[in-house]
Coordinates of C-alpha atoms in Angstrom, one line a residue:
Chain A
M28 CA 13.6 -18.1 -23.0
E29 CA 11.0 -15.5 -22.2
L30 CA 8.1 -16.9 -20.2
W31 CA 5.7 -14.5 -18.6
F32 CA 2.5 -15.0 -16.5
S33 CA 0.1 -12.2 -16.7
E34 CA -2.8 -11.5 -14.4
V35 CA -5.6 -9.4 -15.9
Q36 CA -6.2 -7.1 -12.9
T37 CA -8.9 -5.1 -14.6
P38 CA -9.9 -5.1 -18.3
H39 CA -7.3 -2.3 -18.7
V40 CA -4.5 -3.4 -16.4
K41 CA -2.1 -6.4 -16.5
F42 CA 0.5 -7.4 -14.0
S43 CA 3.1 -9.7 -15.5
V44 CA 5.7 -11.8 -13.8
R45 CA 8.7 -13.6 -15.4
V46 CA 8.5 -17.3 -14.9
D47 CA 11.3 -19.8 -14.8
R48 CA 9.1 -22.9 -14.8
Q49 CA 5.5 -24.1 -14.4
L50 CA 5.8 -26.6 -11.5
Y51 CA 2.2 -27.7 -11.6
S52 CA -0.9 -27.3 -13.7
G53 CA -4.2 -29.1 -13.0
K54 CA -7.9 -28.7 -12.9
S55 CA -9.9 -29.7 -9.8
E56 CA -13.7 -30.0 -9.5
F57 CA -13.7 -26.3 -8.6
Q58 CA -11.0 -24.4 -10.4
R59 CA -7.8 -24.4 -12.4
I60 CA -4.7 -24.6 -10.2
D61 CA -1.2 -23.5 -11.3
V62 CA 2.1 -23.2 -9.4
F63 CA 5.0 -21.2 -11.0
E64 CA 8.6 -20.7 -10.0
S65 CA 9.6 -17.1 -10.6
P66 CA 12.9 -15.2 -10.1
E67 CA 11.2 -12.1 -8.4
F68 CA 8.6 -13.7 -6.1
G69 CA 9.7 -17.3 -5.7
R70 CA 6.9 -19.8 -6.0
M71 CA 3.4 -18.5 -6.8
L72 CA 0.0 -20.2 -6.4
V73 CA -2.4 -19.2 -9.1
L74 CA -6.1 -20.1 -9.0
D75 CA -8.2 -19.6 -12.2
G76 CA -5.6 -17.1 -13.4
Y77 CA -5.4 -15.0 -10.2
I78 CA -2.3 -14.9 -8.0
M79 CA -3.3 -16.2 -4.6
L80 CA 0.1 -16.0 -3.0
T81 CA 3.8 -15.7 -3.7
E82 CA 6.6 -16.7 -1.5
K83 CA 8.0 -13.2 -1.4
D84 CA 5.0 -11.3 -0.1
E85 CA 2.6 -13.9 1.5
F86 CA 3.8 -13.0 4.9
I87 CA 2.0 -9.7 4.7
Y88 CA -1.4 -11.2 4.1
H89 CA -1.1 -14.0 6.5
E90 CA 0.3 -12.0 9.4
M91 CA -2.3 -9.3 9.0
M92 CA -5.2 -11.8 8.9
T93 CA -3.9 -13.6 12.1
H94 CA -2.1 -11.3 14.5
I95 CA -4.5 -8.4 14.4
P96 CA -7.3 -10.4 16.1
M97 CA -4.9 -12.4 18.3
A98 CA -3.5 -9.2 19.8
V99 CA -7.1 -8.0 20.6
H100 CA -9.0 -11.1 21.9
P101 CA -7.7 -12.1 25.4
S102 CA -8.2 -15.8 25.1
V103 CA -8.5 -17.6 21.8
K104 CA -9.0 -21.4 22.2
N105 CA -11.2 -22.5 19.3
V106 CA -10.6 -21.2 15.8
L107 CA -12.4 -21.8 12.5
V108 CA -10.5 -21.0 9.3
I109 CA -12.4 -21.0 6.0
G110 CA -10.5 -21.4 2.8
A111 CA -6.8 -21.1 3.4
G112 CA -5.8 -24.3 1.7
D113 CA -2.3 -23.0 1.3
G114 CA -1.8 -23.2 5.0
G115 CA -0.4 -19.7 5.6
I116 CA -3.0 -18.8 8.2
I117 CA -2.5 -22.1 10.0
R118 CA 1.2 -21.5 10.1
E119 CA 0.6 -18.2 11.9
L120 CA -2.1 -19.5 14.2
T121 CA 0.0 -22.4 15.4
K122 CA 2.5 -20.0 16.8
Y123 CA 0.0 -19.5 19.7
P124 CA 0.2 -22.3 22.3
E125 CA -3.1 -21.4 23.9
I126 CA -5.1 -22.3 20.7
A127 CA -6.5 -25.7 21.4
H128 CA -8.3 -26.6 18.2
I129 CA -8.4 -25.2 14.6
D130 CA -11.2 -26.4 12.2
M131 CA -10.0 -25.6 8.7
V132 CA -12.7 -25.9 6.0
E133 CA -11.4 -25.9 2.5
I134 CA -13.7 -26.8 -0.4
D135 CA -10.9 -28.0 -2.7
E136 CA -8.8 -30.9 -1.4
Q137 CA -6.6 -30.6 -4.5
V138 CA -5.4 -27.1 -3.5
V139 CA -4.2 -28.6 -0.2
E140 CA -2.4 -31.5 -1.9
V141 CA -0.7 -29.1 -4.4
C142 CA 0.4 -26.7 -1.6
R143 CA 1.7 -29.6 0.6
K144 CA 3.9 -30.6 -2.4
Y145 CA 4.9 -27.3 -3.9
L146 CA 4.5 -24.7 -1.2
P147 CA 6.1 -26.0 2.0
Q148 CA 6.7 -22.4 3.1
T149 CA 3.0 -22.0 3.8
A150 CA 1.8 -25.6 4.1
C151 CA 4.4 -26.4 6.8
R152 CA 2.1 -26.6 9.8
L153 CA -1.0 -28.3 8.3
D154 CA -0.1 -31.5 10.2
D155 CA -0.1 -29.7 13.6
P156 CA -2.2 -32.0 15.9
R157 CA -4.6 -29.2 16.7
V158 CA -5.6 -28.8 13.1
E159 CA -8.6 -30.7 11.7
I160 CA -9.1 -30.3 8.0
H161 CA -12.7 -30.6 6.6
Y162 CA -13.0 -30.7 2.8
E163 CA -16.4 -29.1 2.6
D164 CA -18.2 -25.9 1.5
G165 CA -17.5 -23.3 4.2
L166 CA -21.0 -21.9 3.7
R167 CA -22.6 -25.2 4.6
F168 CA -20.1 -26.0 7.4
V169 CA -20.8 -22.9 9.3
R170 CA -24.6 -23.3 9.2
S171 CA -24.6 -26.0 11.7
R172 CA -22.3 -24.4 14.3
E173 CA -23.4 -22.3 17.2
N174 CA -21.6 -20.5 20.0
Q175 CA -18.4 -22.5 19.4
Y176 CA -15.5 -20.3 18.1
D177 CA -13.5 -17.4 19.6
L178 CA -12.2 -16.5 16.1
I179 CA -13.3 -17.1 12.5
I180 CA -10.8 -16.2 9.7
V181 CA -12.4 -16.1 6.2
D182 CA -9.5 -16.5 3.8
S183 CA -11.6 -16.6 0.7
T184 CA -10.8 -16.3 -2.9
D185 CA -12.6 -13.5 -4.8
P186 CA -16.4 -12.8 -4.8
F187 CA -16.9 -14.9 -8.0
G188 CA -16.1 -18.5 -8.6
P189 CA -16.0 -21.2 -5.9
G190 CA -15.7 -18.6 -3.1
E191 CA -18.9 -16.7 -4.0
G192 CA -21.0 -18.0 -1.1
L193 CA -18.5 -16.6 1.4
F194 CA -19.6 -13.0 0.6
T195 CA -23.3 -13.4 1.3
R196 CA -25.4 -12.0 4.1
E197 CA -26.4 -15.5 5.1
F198 CA -22.8 -16.5 5.5
Y199 CA -21.9 -13.5 7.7
G200 CA -25.0 -14.2 9.8
N201 CA -24.0 -17.8 10.3
C202 CA -20.5 -16.8 11.3
N203 CA -22.0 -14.5 13.9
K204 CA -24.0 -17.4 15.3
A205 CA -21.0 -19.8 15.2
L206 CA -19.0 -17.4 17.3
K207 CA -19.1 -17.2 21.1
E208 CA -20.5 -14.0 22.6
D209 CA -17.1 -12.3 22.4
G210 CA -16.0 -13.8 19.1
I211 CA -14.2 -12.0 16.2
M212 CA -14.5 -12.6 12.5
I213 CA -11.7 -11.5 10.1
N214 CA -12.1 -11.6 6.4
Q215 CA -10.2 -10.5 3.3
H216 CA -12.0 -7.5 2.1
E217 CA -10.8 -6.9 -1.5
S218 CA -9.2 -3.6 -2.7
P219 CA -10.7 -0.1 -2.6
F220 CA -8.9 1.2 -5.7
Y221 CA -10.2 -0.2 -9.0
D222 CA -13.9 0.4 -9.6
E223 CA -15.1 -3.2 -9.7
D224 CA -13.1 -4.2 -6.6
A225 CA -14.4 -1.1 -4.8
I226 CA -18.0 -2.2 -5.5
S227 CA -17.4 -5.7 -4.0
C228 CA -15.8 -4.0 -1.0
Q229 CA -18.8 -1.8 -0.3
R230 CA -21.2 -4.6 -0.7
M231 CA -19.3 -6.8 1.7
H232 CA -19.0 -4.0 4.3
K233 CA -22.7 -3.3 4.1
R234 CA -23.5 -7.0 4.8
I235 CA -21.0 -7.2 7.7
V236 CA -22.2 -4.0 9.3
E237 CA -25.7 -5.5 9.3
S238 CA -24.5 -8.7 10.9
F239 CA -22.1 -7.5 13.6
P240 CA -22.2 -4.7 16.2
I241 CA -18.6 -3.7 15.6
S242 CA -17.3 -3.7 12.0
K243 CA -14.0 -2.0 11.1
V244 CA -11.8 -2.2 8.1
Y245 CA -8.0 -2.2 8.0
H246 CA -5.4 -2.1 5.3
A247 CA -2.0 -3.4 4.2
H248 CA 0.4 -3.2 1.3
I249 CA 0.3 -6.4 -0.7
P250 CA 2.4 -5.9 -3.9
T251 CA 1.1 -8.9 -5.9
Y252 CA -2.6 -8.1 -5.3
P253 CA -4.4 -5.7 -7.7
S254 CA -3.4 -2.1 -6.8
G255 CA -1.2 -3.3 -3.9
H256 CA -3.7 -1.8 -1.5
W257 CA -5.7 -4.5 0.2
L258 CA -8.4 -4.3 2.9
F259 CA -9.4 -6.7 5.7
G260 CA -12.6 -6.8 7.8
F261 CA -12.6 -6.9 11.6
A262 CA -16.1 -7.8 12.8
S263 CA -16.8 -8.4 16.4
K264 CA -19.5 -8.9 19.0
K265 CA -17.6 -7.2 21.8
Y266 CA -13.9 -6.3 21.3
H267 CA -12.9 -3.1 19.5
P268 CA -9.7 -3.5 17.4
L269 CA -8.0 -0.5 18.9
R270 CA -9.5 0.1 22.3
D271 CA -9.1 -3.6 23.2
L272 CA -5.6 -4.0 21.7
N273 CA -3.3 -5.5 24.4
D274 CA 0.0 -4.6 22.9
I275 CA 2.0 -5.3 26.1
A276 CA 0.6 -8.9 26.3
W277 CA 1.2 -9.5 22.6
N278 CA 4.8 -8.3 22.6
M279 CA 5.5 -10.4 25.7
R280 CA 4.8 -13.5 23.6
G281 CA 7.9 -12.9 21.5
I282 CA 6.3 -14.0 18.2
S283 CA 8.5 -12.9 15.4
C284 CA 6.8 -11.1 12.4
R285 CA 8.1 -9.4 9.3
Y286 CA 5.2 -7.1 8.7
Y287 CA 3.0 -6.9 11.8
T288 CA 3.9 -4.9 14.9
T289 CA 1.5 -3.6 17.5
T290 CA 2.3 -0.1 16.4
L291 CA 1.5 -0.9 12.8
H292 CA -1.7 -2.5 14.1
K293 CA -3.0 0.9 15.0
G294 CA -2.0 2.6 11.8
A295 CA -3.7 -0.2 9.8
F296 CA -7.1 1.1 10.9
Y297 CA -6.3 4.7 9.9
L298 CA -7.7 4.7 6.3
P299 CA -7.4 7.1 3.5
Y300 CA -10.3 9.6 3.3
Y301 CA -11.6 8.1 0.0
V302 CA -11.8 4.7 1.6
E303 CA -13.5 5.9 4.8
E304 CA -16.1 7.8 2.6
M305 CA -16.7 4.7 0.5
L306 CA -17.4 2.6 3.6
E307 CA -19.4 5.2 5.4
N308 CA -21.7 5.5 2.4
V309 CA -23.1 2.0 3.1
E310 CA -23.0 2.1 6.9
Chain B
M29 CA -7.2 -2.0 -31.5
E30 CA -5.0 -3.2 -28.6
L31 CA -2.5 -0.7 -27.5
W32 CA -0.6 -1.3 -24.2
F33 CA 2.0 0.7 -22.4
S34 CA 4.3 -1.5 -20.2
E35 CA 6.5 -0.3 -17.4
V36 CA 9.4 -2.6 -16.6
Q37 CA 9.2 -2.3 -12.8
T38 CA 12.0 -4.8 -12.2
P39 CA 13.8 -7.1 -14.8
H40 CA 11.2 -9.7 -13.8
V41 CA 8.0 -7.6 -13.4
K42 CA 6.0 -5.6 -15.8
F43 CA 3.0 -3.4 -15.2
S44 CA 0.8 -2.8 -18.3
V45 CA -1.9 -0.3 -19.0
R46 CA -4.3 -0.2 -21.9
V47 CA -3.9 3.0 -23.8
D48 CA -6.5 4.8 -26.0
R49 CA -4.1 7.3 -27.5
Q50 CA -0.6 8.7 -27.2
L51 CA -1.3 12.4 -26.8
Y52 CA 2.3 13.5 -26.8
S53 CA 5.8 12.1 -27.4
G54 CA 9.0 14.2 -27.4
K55 CA 12.6 14.2 -26.3
S56 CA 13.9 17.1 -24.3
E57 CA 17.5 17.8 -23.5
F58 CA 17.2 15.6 -20.4
Q59 CA 14.7 12.8 -21.1
R60 CA 12.0 11.3 -23.2
I61 CA 8.5 12.6 -22.4
D62 CA 5.2 10.8 -23.2
V63 CA 1.6 11.5 -22.3
F64 CA -1.0 8.8 -22.8
E65 CA -4.7 8.7 -22.4
S66 CA -5.9 5.5 -20.7
P67 CA -9.3 4.2 -19.8
E68 CA -8.3 3.0 -16.3
F69 CA -6.1 5.9 -15.1
G70 CA -7.0 8.8 -17.3
R71 CA -4.0 10.7 -18.6
M72 CA -0.5 9.5 -17.6
L73 CA 2.8 11.3 -17.7
V74 CA 5.7 9.0 -18.5
L75 CA 9.4 10.0 -18.4
D76 CA 12.0 7.7 -19.9
G77 CA 9.5 4.9 -19.8
Y78 CA 8.5 5.3 -16.1
I79 CA 5.1 6.4 -15.0
M80 CA 5.4 9.7 -13.1
L81 CA 1.8 10.3 -12.5
T82 CA -1.7 9.3 -13.6
E83 CA -4.9 11.3 -13.2
K84 CA -6.5 8.6 -11.2
D85 CA -3.9 8.2 -8.3
E86 CA -1.7 11.4 -8.4
F87 CA -3.8 12.8 -5.5
I88 CA -2.2 10.3 -3.1
Y89 CA 1.4 11.2 -3.9
H90 CA 0.8 15.0 -4.0
E91 CA -1.4 15.1 -0.8
M92 CA 1.1 13.0 1.1
M93 CA 4.1 15.1 0.1
T94 CA 2.4 18.4 1.0
H95 CA -0.1 18.1 3.8
I96 CA 2.1 16.0 6.1
P97 CA 4.6 18.8 6.7
M98 CA 2.0 21.6 6.5
A99 CA 0.1 20.0 9.4
V100 CA 3.3 19.9 11.5
H101 CA 5.1 23.2 10.8
P102 CA 3.2 26.1 12.5
S103 CA 4.0 28.8 10.0
V104 CA 5.2 28.1 6.5
K105 CA 5.8 31.2 4.5
N106 CA 8.7 30.4 2.1
V107 CA 8.8 27.1 0.2
L108 CA 11.2 25.5 -2.2
V109 CA 10.0 22.8 -4.5
I110 CA 12.5 20.8 -6.5
G111 CA 11.3 18.9 -9.6
A112 CA 7.5 18.8 -9.6
G113 CA 7.2 20.1 -13.2
D114 CA 3.7 18.6 -13.4
G115 CA 2.5 21.1 -10.9
G116 CA 0.8 18.6 -8.5
I117 CA 2.7 19.8 -5.4
I118 CA 2.1 23.4 -6.3
R119 CA -1.6 22.8 -6.6
E120 CA -1.7 21.4 -3.0
L121 CA 0.6 24.2 -1.6
T122 CA -1.5 27.0 -3.1
K123 CA -4.4 25.9 -0.9
Y124 CA -2.6 27.5 2.0
P125 CA -3.1 31.3 2.1
E126 CA -0.2 31.9 4.5
I127 CA 2.4 30.7 2.0
A128 CA 3.9 33.9 0.6
H129 CA 6.4 32.6 -1.9
I130 CA 7.2 29.3 -3.7
D131 CA 10.4 28.8 -5.6
M132 CA 9.9 25.9 -8.0
V133 CA 13.1 24.6 -9.5
E134 CA 12.6 22.2 -12.5
I135 CA 15.5 21.2 -14.7
D136 CA 13.3 20.4 -17.7
E137 CA 11.2 23.3 -19.1
Q138 CA 9.7 21.0 -21.7
V139 CA 8.1 18.9 -18.9
V140 CA 6.3 22.0 -17.6
E141 CA 5.1 23.0 -21.1
V142 CA 3.8 19.5 -21.8
C143 CA 2.0 19.4 -18.4
R144 CA 0.4 22.8 -18.9
K145 CA -1.0 21.6 -22.2
Y146 CA -2.0 18.0 -21.4
L147 CA -2.3 17.7 -17.7
P148 CA -4.3 20.7 -16.5
Q149 CA -5.5 18.6 -13.5
T150 CA -2.0 19.0 -11.9
A151 CA -0.7 22.0 -13.7
C152 CA -3.7 24.2 -12.9
R153 CA -2.0 26.4 -10.3
L154 CA 1.4 27.0 -11.9
D155 CA 0.4 30.6 -12.7
D156 CA -0.4 31.4 -9.0
P157 CA 1.3 34.8 -8.4
R158 CA 3.3 33.3 -5.5
V159 CA 5.0 30.8 -7.7
E160 CA 8.3 31.6 -9.3
I161 CA 9.6 29.0 -11.7
H162 CA 13.4 28.5 -12.2
Y163 CA 14.5 26.2 -15.0
E164 CA 17.7 25.1 -13.4
D165 CA 19.4 22.1 -11.8
G166 CA 18.0 21.8 -8.3
L167 CA 21.4 20.6 -7.0
R168 CA 23.0 23.8 -8.2
F169 CA 20.1 26.1 -7.2
V170 CA 20.1 25.0 -3.5
R171 CA 23.9 25.5 -3.1
S172 CA 23.6 29.3 -3.0
R173 CA 20.7 29.4 -0.6
E174 CA 21.0 29.9 3.2
N175 CA 18.5 30.1 6.0
Q176 CA 15.7 31.0 3.6
Y177 CA 13.0 28.3 3.5
D178 CA 10.5 26.9 6.0
L179 CA 9.9 23.9 3.8
I180 CA 11.7 22.1 1.0
I181 CA 9.8 19.5 -1.0
V182 CA 12.0 17.3 -3.2
D183 CA 9.7 15.8 -5.9
S184 CA 12.4 14.0 -7.8
T185 CA 12.4 11.3 -10.4
D186 CA 14.3 8.2 -9.6
P187 CA 17.9 7.9 -8.4
F188 CA 19.2 7.5 -12.0
G189 CA 18.9 9.8 -15.0
P190 CA 18.4 13.6 -14.6
G191 CA 17.4 13.4 -11.0
E192 CA 20.5 11.5 -9.8
G193 CA 22.1 14.5 -8.1
L194 CA 19.0 14.9 -5.8
F195 CA 20.0 11.8 -3.9
T196 CA 23.5 12.8 -2.9
R197 CA 24.8 13.7 0.6
E198 CA 25.9 17.0 -0.8
F199 CA 22.4 17.8 -1.9
Y200 CA 20.8 16.9 1.5
G201 CA 23.4 19.0 3.3
N202 CA 22.7 22.0 1.1
C203 CA 19.0 21.6 1.7
N204 CA 19.7 21.7 5.5
K205 CA 21.6 24.9 5.0
A206 CA 18.9 26.4 2.8
L207 CA 16.3 25.7 5.5
K208 CA 15.6 28.0 8.4
E209 CA 16.4 26.7 11.9
D210 CA 13.0 25.1 12.2
G211 CA 12.7 24.0 8.6
I212 CA 11.4 20.7 7.2
M213 CA 12.5 18.7 4.1
I214 CA 10.2 16.2 2.5
N215 CA 11.4 13.9 -0.3
Q216 CA 10.1 10.9 -2.2
H217 CA 11.9 8.0 -0.8
E218 CA 11.3 5.1 -3.3
S219 CA 9.8 1.7 -2.4
P220 CA 11.0 -0.8 0.2
F221 CA 9.8 -3.9 -1.6
Y222 CA 11.8 -4.8 -4.7
D223 CA 15.5 -5.4 -4.0
E224 CA 16.9 -2.6 -6.2
D225 CA 14.5 0.0 -4.8
A226 CA 15.2 -1.1 -1.3
I227 CA 18.9 -0.5 -1.7
S228 CA 18.2 3.1 -3.0
C229 CA 15.9 3.6 -0.1
Q230 CA 18.5 2.5 2.5
R231 CA 21.2 4.7 0.8
M232 CA 18.9 7.8 0.9
H233 CA 17.9 7.2 4.5
K234 CA 21.5 6.9 5.6
R235 CA 22.5 10.2 3.9
I236 CA 19.5 12.0 5.3
V237 CA 20.1 10.7 8.8
E238 CA 23.6 12.1 8.6
S239 CA 22.3 15.5 7.5
F240 CA 19.3 16.1 9.8
P241 CA 18.7 15.7 13.5
I242 CA 15.2 14.3 12.9
S243 CA 14.7 11.9 10.1
K244 CA 11.6 9.7 9.8
V245 CA 10.0 7.8 7.0
Y246 CA 6.3 7.4 6.2
H247 CA 4.4 5.4 3.6
A248 CA 1.4 5.5 1.4
H249 CA -0.4 3.2 -1.1
I250 CA 0.3 4.4 -4.7
P251 CA -1.1 1.8 -7.1
T252 CA 0.8 2.9 -10.2
Y253 CA 4.3 3.0 -8.6
P254 CA 6.3 -0.3 -8.4
S255 CA 4.8 -2.5 -5.7
G256 CA 2.2 0.1 -4.8
H257 CA 4.1 0.6 -1.5
W258 CA 5.8 4.0 -1.6
L259 CA 7.9 5.8 1.1
F260 CA 8.5 9.4 1.8
G261 CA 11.2 11.1 4.0
F262 CA 10.4 13.7 6.7
A263 CA 13.7 15.4 7.7
S264 CA 13.7 18.2 10.1
K265 CA 15.8 20.4 12.3
K266 CA 13.2 20.9 15.1
Y267 CA 9.7 19.5 14.5
H268 CA 8.8 15.9 15.1
P269 CA 6.2 14.6 12.6
L270 CA 3.9 13.1 15.3
R271 CA 4.7 15.0 18.5
D272 CA 4.4 18.3 16.7
L273 CA 1.3 17.4 14.6
N274 CA -1.3 20.1 15.2
D275 CA -4.4 18.2 14.0
I276 CA -6.9 20.7 15.4
A277 CA -5.3 23.6 13.6
W278 CA -5.1 21.7 10.3
N279 CA -8.7 20.5 10.4
M280 CA -9.9 24.0 11.1
R281 CA -8.5 25.1 7.7
G282 CA -11.2 23.1 5.9
I283 CA -8.8 21.9 3.2
S284 CA -10.5 19.1 1.3
C285 CA -8.4 16.0 0.6
R286 CA -9.1 12.6 -0.8
Y287 CA -6.3 10.6 0.8
Y288 CA -4.8 12.6 3.6
T289 CA -6.5 13.0 7.0
T290 CA -4.8 13.9 10.3
T291 CA -5.6 10.4 11.6
L292 CA -4.0 8.8 8.6
H293 CA -1.0 11.1 9.1
K294 CA -0.2 9.2 12.3
G295 CA -0.7 5.8 10.8
A296 CA 1.6 6.7 7.8
F297 CA 4.6 6.7 10.2
Y298 CA 3.8 3.2 11.6
L299 CA 5.9 1.1 9.3
P300 CA 6.0 -2.7 8.7
Y301 CA 8.7 -4.4 10.7
Y302 CA 10.8 -5.3 7.6
V303 CA 10.9 -1.7 6.6
E304 CA 11.7 -0.5 10.1
E305 CA 14.5 -3.0 10.2
M306 CA 15.9 -2.0 6.8
L307 CA 16.0 1.6 7.9
E308 CA 17.5 1.0 11.3
N309 CA 20.3 -1.0 9.7
V310 CA 21.7 2.2 8.3
E311 CA 20.9 4.6 11.2

């Protein structure tokens, strides 16, 4: 039997993956949720028709969202994670014994339930005693927080649908307020390549630049995301992602990664000229 | 009308592009040649069903193959380019006035004719007086050359079909012999991500390591190639791609690029851990 899942990456580009079986299909209050088993990528989580993660390449996204700030900030104790219902960011964060508490704010409880059942590879650390899950709107949650977190990781879906509020100026301002005076905010920053994604990218960067004194963008290769070229934002009140990188300390921890290294960390901030130009145009 | 071109990237993954028109379709002695006009990528050259280049992202591949060695080697006068019938590498090389002569060896004359007619964006400098085109097998051409070139760029197709000979130990050994004592060889090095490509990648790296004292791999984001994560090989008798990078001299030239910068040059050699490991396993 031929069974193919296709993601419409742009109106003119489709990415198709052969599927063995659909393991789950449901509709929550917020979105359609599907889980597929595929020979190339293992299990895949799909929200509203968009691939959120696959077992084969999720390590790239989750390592790059987590270890980049952890190798820069000298002492992370309190973390806020917004979105991230699949648990991948939590799995990486719980590798650090010095982290005392993680607030995870996911709007859609059904995503967490589905991931616990079908995606143990990412959901495996959601029961860590340091993790407190809040089923709430991240935008609302962060409004009431002040001077509380060392690190905020915004693992949002795309800038349309249920994640839309996580791309507003108000949200970034509230994240700034919720961070301590040396806090860092990391967010997934879309792709620079296709026109529509590039526009989101510029809009986000403009808003973050207006909300934080230090705002840098870094990139990684994520094969199952549109164009495979994905950006992340590093916004900070004090630490610079390269000047304050403590590679010796990070390497002494002995955390094993498959994508991240402290050398790659540096290269991740060296962007192609067309991306630099796109970002500078809104700075 | 819906007209889609699909590339079978692996037996389980397809990448599909909406097409306005098929501008050319023909069969040469060596391969099937197609040119499509597409709304997302502009014109696309497809050989035996595989995308060789698109007008939207060819700059990435051609800049990364050309400017990386040109920013390292202090004095490139004689260049050999193997493959490259589309002219993209030639376009980048002819930006350097100090290059005196370029031998371009393309096995398939029909590819050059088709690109001249349908892809002027890349073929635009094929008539530069410094360029001498040889319609020959690259493997055979390089056998008879000795101590002649400062730079060899191997812009091959994939390690099957007409380009197969350009991935053999014999070929790399002959390239070494054809280079002067401080020469550099650059080759397209496939992708590390999908299993089959990763195996080709390892095999090539092993053979190049055995043929050259310095052999490093670098990467770039090329959205229309499988996985978007593409590798290149930098093999050299003398110069190191980072220690011998002369960024001041290169930037003084004022060559305008859209992907390459001398900062990105450094980051391009900082590879993900899984890629480093894959390469080290065969060193």
